[in-house]
CSV table of C-alpha atoms and ligand atoms in Angstrom, one decimal:
chain,number,residue,atom,x,y,z
A,1,MET,CA,-4.4,68.3,44.7
A,2,LYS,CA,-2.6,66.3,47.6
A,3,LEU,CA,0.4,66.9,49.6
A,4,ILE,CA,1.7,63.7,50.9
A,5,ILE,CA,4.7,63.8,53.8
A,6,ALA,CA,6.8,60.7,53.7
A,7,ILE,CA,9.1,60.3,56.7
A,8,VAL,CA,11.9,57.7,55.8
A,9,ASN,CA,15.2,56.6,57.1
A,10,ASN,CA,18.0,58.4,56.3
A,11,ASP,CA,19.5,55.6,54.7
A,12,ASP,CA,17.1,55.9,52.0
A,13,SER,CA,16.3,59.3,51.4
A,14,ALA,CA,18.9,59.8,48.2
A,15,VAL,CA,17.3,56.9,46.4
A,16,VAL,CA,13.8,58.0,47.3
A,17,ALA,CA,14.4,60.9,46.4
A,18,SER,CA,16.1,60.3,42.8
A,19,ALA,CA,13.4,58.0,41.7
A,20,LEU,CA,10.6,60.7,42.4
A,21,THR,CA,12.7,63.4,40.7
A,22,LYS,CA,13.2,60.8,37.7
A,23,GLU,CA,9.8,60.5,37.6
A,24,LYS,CA,9.2,64.4,37.1
A,25,PHE,CA,7.6,64.5,40.9
A,26,ILE,CA,8.5,67.6,42.8
A,27,VAL,CA,10.4,67.1,46.3
A,28,THR,CA,11.3,68.9,48.7
A,29,LYS,CA,13.7,67.1,51.5
A,30,LEU,CA,13.4,68.4,55.7
A,31,SER,CA,15.9,67.1,57.6
A,32,THR,CA,13.9,65.6,60.7
A,33,THR,CA,14.5,63.4,63.8
A,34,GLY,CA,12.1,61.5,65.5
A,35,GLY,CA,10.7,61.8,68.5
A,36,PHE,CA,11.3,58.7,70.0
A,37,LEU,CA,15.0,57.7,69.3
A,38,MET,CA,16.0,60.9,68.1
A,39,VAL,CA,17.6,59.8,65.6
A,40,GLY,CA,17.9,61.7,62.4
A,41,ASN,CA,15.5,60.6,59.3
A,42,THR,CA,14.3,62.8,56.0
A,43,THR,CA,10.8,64.0,55.4
A,44,PHE,CA,9.7,65.0,51.9
A,45,LEU,CA,6.8,66.9,50.9
A,46,ILE,CA,5.8,66.5,47.7
A,47,GLY,CA,2.8,68.3,45.7
A,48,ALA,CA,0.8,65.9,43.4
A,49,ASP,CA,-2.3,65.7,41.7
A,50,GLU,CA,-4.5,63.1,43.3
A,51,LYS,CA,-4.6,60.5,40.0
A,52,ASP,CA,-0.5,60.3,41.1
A,53,VAL,CA,-1.0,59.9,44.9
A,54,SER,CA,-0.2,56.1,44.3
A,55,VAL,CA,2.6,56.3,41.8
A,56,VAL,CA,3.9,58.4,45.1
A,57,LYS,CA,3.4,56.4,47.3
A,58,GLU,CA,4.2,52.9,45.0
A,59,ILE,CA,8.2,54.7,44.6
A,60,ILE,CA,8.5,55.7,48.4
A,61,ASN,CA,7.3,52.2,48.9
A,62,LYS,CA,9.8,50.1,46.5
A,63,TYR,CA,12.8,52.0,48.1
A,64,SER,CA,12.1,52.3,52.3
A,65,LYS,CA,14.1,49.2,53.6
A,66,THR,CA,13.0,48.4,56.8
A,67,ARG,CA,15.5,47.7,59.7
A,68,THR,CA,15.9,47.1,63.2
A,69,HIS,CA,17.5,50.4,65.8
A,70,ALA,CA,19.2,48.7,69.2
A,71,THR,CA,20.4,51.3,70.7
A,72,THR,CA,22.2,50.9,74.8
A,73,SER,CA,22.1,54.5,74.7
A,74,THR,CA,20.2,56.0,77.3
A,75,GLY,CA,21.6,59.3,76.1
A,76,SER,CA,20.2,60.0,72.9
A,77,PHE,CA,16.5,59.0,73.6
A,78,GLY,CA,13.5,60.6,73.7
A,79,LEU,CA,11.1,61.9,77.4
A,80,GLY,CA,8.7,59.9,76.0
A,81,ILE,CA,10.3,56.5,76.6
A,82,LEU,CA,9.3,54.5,79.6
A,83,GLN,CA,11.9,54.1,82.5
A,84,ASP,CA,11.9,50.8,82.3
A,85,GLN,CA,13.2,50.9,79.1
A,86,LEU,CA,16.1,52.8,80.2
A,87,ALA,CA,17.7,50.2,82.1
A,88,GLY,CA,18.7,47.8,79.2
A,89,ASP,CA,18.8,47.2,74.8
A,90,VAL,CA,15.6,48.5,73.3
A,91,GLN,CA,15.6,47.5,69.5
A,92,VAL,CA,12.5,49.2,67.6
A,93,ASN,CA,11.4,48.3,63.5
A,94,VAL,CA,11.7,51.1,62.0
A,95,GLY,CA,10.1,51.5,58.5
A,96,GLY,CA,10.0,51.6,55.5
A,97,ALA,CA,8.4,54.7,55.3
A,98,THR,CA,5.4,56.9,57.3
A,99,VAL,CA,3.2,58.2,54.8
A,100,PHE,CA,0.5,61.2,55.3
A,101,VAL,CA,-1.6,62.3,52.0
A,102,LEU,CA,-3.3,65.5,52.5
A,103,SER,CA,-5.8,67.7,50.6
A,104,VAL,CA,-4.8,71.1,49.8
A,105,ASP,CA,-7.4,73.9,49.3
A,106,SER,CA,-5.0,75.6,47.0
A,107,MET,CA,-1.1,75.4,45.8
A,108,ASP,CA,0.4,79.0,44.4
A,109,LYS,CA,3.3,80.3,42.6
A,110,TYR,CA,4.7,83.9,43.2
P,201,2BA,P1,10.6,58.1,65.8
P,201,2BA,O1,9.6,58.7,66.9
P,201,2BA,O2,12.1,58.1,66.3
P,201,2BA,O3,10.6,56.3,65.6
P,201,2BA,C1,11.1,55.6,65.4
P,201,2BA,C2,10.4,53.9,65.7
P,201,2BA,O4,10.3,53.5,67.1
P,201,2BA,C3,9.4,53.8,65.1
P,201,2BA,O5,9.6,53.1,63.7
P,201,2BA,C4,8.3,52.8,66.2
P,201,2BA,O6,8.3,51.6,65.5
P,201,2BA,C5,9.1,52.9,67.1
P,201,2BA,N1,8.4,53.7,68.1
P,201,2BA,C6,7.9,54.8,67.7
P,201,2BA,N2,7.2,55.3,69.0
P,201,2BA,C7,6.9,54.8,69.8
P,201,2BA,C8,6.5,54.6,71.2
P,201,2BA,N3,5.8,55.5,71.6
P,201,2BA,N4,6.4,53.4,71.5
P,201,2BA,C9,7.1,52.2,71.2
P,201,2BA,N5,7.5,52.4,69.7
P,201,2BA,C10,7.7,53.5,69.5
P,201,2BA,P2,8.3,53.5,62.7
P,201,2BA,O7,7.0,53.9,62.9
P,201,2BA,O8,8.1,52.8,61.6
P,201,2BA,O9,8.4,55.8,62.5
P,201,2BA,C11,9.9,55.8,62.3
P,201,2BA,C12,9.9,57.3,62.5
P,201,2BA,O10,8.5,58.2,61.6
P,201,2BA,C13,9.5,58.3,63.5
P,201,2BA,O11,10.5,58.1,65.1
P,201,2BA,C14,8.6,59.3,63.6
P,201,2BA,O12,9.6,60.3,63.5
P,201,2BA,C15,7.6,59.0,62.7
P,201,2BA,N6,6.3,58.8,62.8
P,201,2BA,C16,6.1,57.3,62.4
P,201,2BA,N7,4.6,57.5,62.5
P,201,2BA,C17,4.5,58.9,62.9
P,201,2BA,C18,3.3,59.8,63.0
P,201,2BA,N8,2.4,58.7,63.2
P,201,2BA,N9,3.3,60.8,63.6
P,201,2BA,C19,4.5,62.1,63.2
P,201,2BA,N10,5.6,60.8,62.7
P,201,2BA,C20,5.8,59.5,63.2
């Protein structure tokens, strides 16, 4: 068994969740915040058989779009941003999705 952790843009989260559940994957959706932009995103936890990991990744990849995020607001930045970037506009490419796959020792439901 594998645990897939997928961080996706909030704007893609509904379609990603619905595509995964339509294929009978069990999904937990967390509201999360990126540490760099300090903007909300969505993290999915998906427990799946090893043979299904590629299918899950394909679905996430299909429905997650890359976006350019531009902001002039200094107030919303995380502390990690460089001081010289605070002086002006910052543009970063976000996504499509960041996906981690972890091995699971066991999974129980009580
Ligand atoms: P954020 O941390 O808000 O990052 C948003 C975007 O800003 C990133 O897009 C990347 O293009 C840029 N970025 C992040 N940290 C940076 C830094 N230290 N210096 C310069 N640019 C930086 P993505 O890579 O597509 O990441 C989107 C979101 O996925 C991230 O939001 C974060 O919530 C998560 N994420 C990405 N990689 C991760 C990792 N290795 N570990 C944990 N979470 C990760």
